[in-house]
PDB file of C-alpha atoms in Angstrom:
ATOM      1  CA  MET C 986     -48.137 -55.028 -82.377  1.00 90.00           C
ATOM      2  CA  ARG C 987     -47.000 -58.560 -82.779  1.00 93.00           C
ATOM      3  CA  LYS C 988     -46.254 -61.487 -80.404  1.00 96.00           C
ATOM      4  CA  TYR C 989     -42.873 -62.379 -79.269  1.00 96.00           C
ATOM      5  CA  GLU C 990     -41.162 -64.678 -76.641  1.00 96.00           C
ATOM      6  CA  THR C 991     -37.407 -64.284 -75.472  1.00 96.00           C
ATOM      7  CA  ILE C 992     -35.343 -67.173 -73.605  1.00 96.00           C
ATOM      8  CA  PHE C 993     -32.434 -65.714 -72.129  1.00 96.00           C
ATOM      9  CA  VAL C 994     -29.626 -67.726 -70.356  1.00 95.00           C
ATOM     10  CA  MET C 995     -28.120 -66.133 -66.960  1.00 95.00           C
ATOM     11  CA  HIS C 996     -24.882 -67.017 -65.236  1.00 95.00           C
ATOM     12  CA  PRO C 997     -25.093 -69.598 -62.384  1.00 93.00           C
ATOM     13  CA  SER C 998     -23.279 -67.563 -60.241  1.00 92.00           C
ATOM     14  CA  LEU C 999     -25.470 -65.169 -60.025  1.00 91.00           C
ATOM     15  CA  ASP C1000     -28.109 -65.465 -56.532  1.00 89.00           C
ATOM     16  CA  ALA C1001     -31.645 -65.766 -56.729  1.00 88.00           C
ATOM     17  CA  GLU C1002     -32.298 -61.732 -56.018  1.00 92.00           C
ATOM     18  CA  ALA C1003     -29.538 -61.166 -58.958  1.00 91.00           C
ATOM     19  CA  ASN C1004     -31.683 -63.111 -61.512  1.00 92.00           C
ATOM     20  CA  LYS C1005     -35.084 -61.558 -60.136  1.00 93.00           C
ATOM     21  CA  ALA C1006     -33.831 -58.451 -60.445  1.00 94.00           C
ATOM     22  CA  ALA C1007     -32.270 -59.171 -64.082  1.00 93.00           C
ATOM     23  CA  VAL C1008     -36.254 -60.263 -64.742  1.00 94.00           C
ATOM     24  CA  GLU C1009     -37.780 -57.479 -63.806  1.00 95.00           C
ATOM     25  CA  LYS C1010     -35.180 -55.052 -65.276  1.00 94.00           C
ATOM     26  CA  PHE C1011     -36.394 -56.926 -68.740  1.00 95.00           C
ATOM     27  CA  LYS C1012     -39.959 -56.712 -67.927  1.00 95.00           C
ATOM     28  CA  GLY C1013     -39.545 -53.073 -67.547  1.00 94.00           C
ATOM     29  CA  VAL C1014     -37.955 -52.692 -70.821  1.00 94.00           C
ATOM     30  CA  ILE C1015     -40.812 -54.317 -72.819  1.00 94.00           C
ATOM     31  CA  GLU C1016     -43.427 -52.372 -70.747  1.00 94.00           C
ATOM     32  CA  ASN C1017     -41.595 -48.947 -70.682  1.00 93.00           C
ATOM     33  CA  GLY C1018     -41.456 -49.518 -74.466  1.00 90.00           C
ATOM     34  CA  GLY C1019     -45.082 -50.011 -75.038  1.00 91.00           C
ATOM     35  CA  GLY C1020     -45.194 -53.567 -74.757  1.00 93.00           C
ATOM     36  CA  THR C1021     -46.942 -55.826 -72.529  1.00 95.00           C
ATOM     37  CA  VAL C1022     -45.729 -59.085 -70.737  1.00 95.00           C
ATOM     38  CA  ASP C1023     -48.093 -61.856 -71.298  1.00 94.00           C
ATOM     39  CA  ASN C1024     -46.025 -64.488 -69.505  1.00 94.00           C
ATOM     40  CA  VAL C1025     -42.877 -65.243 -67.704  1.00 95.00           C
ATOM     41  CA  ASP C1026     -41.784 -68.765 -66.709  1.00 95.00           C
ATOM     42  CA  ASP C1027     -38.638 -69.321 -65.016  1.00 94.00           C
ATOM     43  CA  TRP C1028     -37.276 -72.716 -66.027  1.00 94.00           C
ATOM     44  CA  GLY C1029     -34.606 -72.622 -63.182  1.00 91.00           C
ATOM     45  CA  LYS C1030     -30.694 -73.789 -63.155  1.00 93.00           C
ATOM     46  CA  ARG C1031     -30.130 -76.168 -66.308  1.00 94.00           C
ATOM     47  CA  LYS C1032     -27.258 -78.100 -67.856  1.00 95.00           C
ATOM     48  CA  LEU C1033     -25.984 -76.332 -70.918  1.00 93.00           C
ATOM     49  CA  ALA C1034     -25.910 -78.438 -74.364  1.00 93.00           C
ATOM     50  CA  TYR C1035     -22.350 -77.200 -74.724  1.00 93.00           C
ATOM     51  CA  GLU C1036     -20.030 -75.036 -72.786  1.00 93.00           C
ATOM     52  CA  ILE C1037     -20.232 -71.565 -73.362  1.00 90.00           C
ATOM     53  CA  LYS C1038     -17.223 -69.263 -71.331  1.00 86.00           C
ATOM     54  CA  LYS C1039     -15.940 -72.305 -69.732  1.00 91.00           C
ATOM     55  CA  VAL C1040     -19.696 -72.330 -67.993  1.00 93.00           C
ATOM     56  CA  ASN C1041     -21.615 -75.293 -68.173  1.00 94.00           C
ATOM     57  CA  GLU C1042     -24.890 -74.027 -66.806  1.00 95.00           C
ATOM     58  CA  GLY C1043     -27.391 -71.514 -66.198  1.00 95.00           C
ATOM     59  CA  TYR C1044     -30.353 -69.957 -64.938  1.00 95.00           C
ATOM     60  CA  TYR C1045     -33.129 -69.869 -67.865  1.00 96.00           C
ATOM     61  CA  THR C1046     -36.248 -67.776 -68.323  1.00 96.00           C
ATOM     62  CA  LEU C1047     -38.803 -67.740 -70.735  1.00 97.00           C
ATOM     63  CA  ILE C1048     -41.078 -64.401 -71.316  1.00 96.00           C
ATOM     64  CA  ASN C1049     -43.972 -63.929 -73.858  1.00 96.00           C
ATOM     65  CA  PHE C1050     -44.775 -60.640 -74.620  1.00 96.00           C
ATOM     66  CA  THR C1051     -46.618 -58.363 -76.958  1.00 95.00           C
ATOM     67  CA  ALA C1052     -45.193 -55.416 -78.829  1.00 94.00           C
ATOM     68  CA  GLY C1053     -44.253 -53.156 -81.852  1.00 93.00           C
ATOM     69  CA  PRO C1054     -41.409 -54.335 -84.435  1.00 91.00           C
ATOM     70  CA  GLU C1055     -39.092 -51.852 -83.047  1.00 93.00           C
ATOM     71  CA  LEU C1056     -38.658 -52.970 -79.344  1.00 94.00           C
ATOM     72  CA  PRO C1057     -36.860 -56.210 -80.573  1.00 94.00           C
ATOM     73  CA  LYS C1058     -34.024 -54.143 -81.303  1.00 95.00           C
ATOM     74  CA  GLU C1059     -33.672 -52.259 -78.183  1.00 94.00           C
ATOM     75  CA  LEU C1060     -34.103 -55.441 -76.177  1.00 94.00           C
ATOM     76  CA  ASP C1061     -31.541 -57.007 -78.042  1.00 96.00           C
ATOM     77  CA  ARG C1062     -29.319 -54.212 -77.019  1.00 95.00           C
ATOM     78  CA  ILE C1063     -29.937 -54.401 -73.400  1.00 95.00           C
ATOM     79  CA  PHE C1064     -29.680 -58.298 -73.421  1.00 95.00           C
ATOM     80  CA  ARG C1065     -25.799 -57.353 -74.945  1.00 95.00           C
ATOM     81  CA  ILE C1066     -24.911 -54.875 -72.334  1.00 95.00           C
ATOM     82  CA  THR C1067     -26.107 -56.779 -69.001  1.00 92.00           C
ATOM     83  CA  ASP C1068     -23.527 -58.676 -67.482  1.00 91.00           C
ATOM     84  CA  GLY C1069     -24.712 -61.909 -66.421  1.00 92.00           C
ATOM     85  CA  VAL C1070     -26.238 -62.551 -70.117  1.00 95.00           C
ATOM     86  CA  ILE C1071     -24.946 -65.484 -71.536  1.00 94.00           C
ATOM     87  CA  ARG C1072     -27.376 -66.273 -73.980  1.00 95.00           C
ATOM     88  CA  HIS C1073     -30.250 -64.816 -75.501  1.00 96.00           C
ATOM     89  CA  ILE C1074     -32.634 -65.110 -78.281  1.00 97.00           C
ATOM     90  CA  ILE C1075     -35.942 -63.324 -79.462  1.00 96.00           C
ATOM     91  CA  VAL C1076     -38.271 -64.780 -81.739  1.00 97.00           C
ATOM     92  CA  LYS C1077     -41.544 -63.672 -83.556  1.00 95.00           C
ATOM     93  CA  GLU C1078     -44.298 -66.354 -82.811  1.00 90.00           C
ATOM     94  CA  GLU C1079     -45.794 -66.965 -85.827  1.00 85.00           C
ATOM     95  CA  LYS C1080     -49.814 -67.346 -86.098  1.00 73.00           C
TER      96      LYS C1080
END
């Protein structure tokens, strides 16, 4: 089991309930894939460093989790097919 962190940015036009539902969806993917969610940190609405698809701001969320090496691939796939996710990154934490 390895420690990972993921940060994803949701589209600003989504309401609070849609953002919360997306976070729960991603937590479910981690937990159903045999991982454990260590921490969820909602950073809220922030301005993007540069414009992405004509959008200047988004809702940021950080999730720290522990999982096997195959789970980040599946989580990446889910991020790519989920409507409303502007950007995402999954990083393995160093010791």
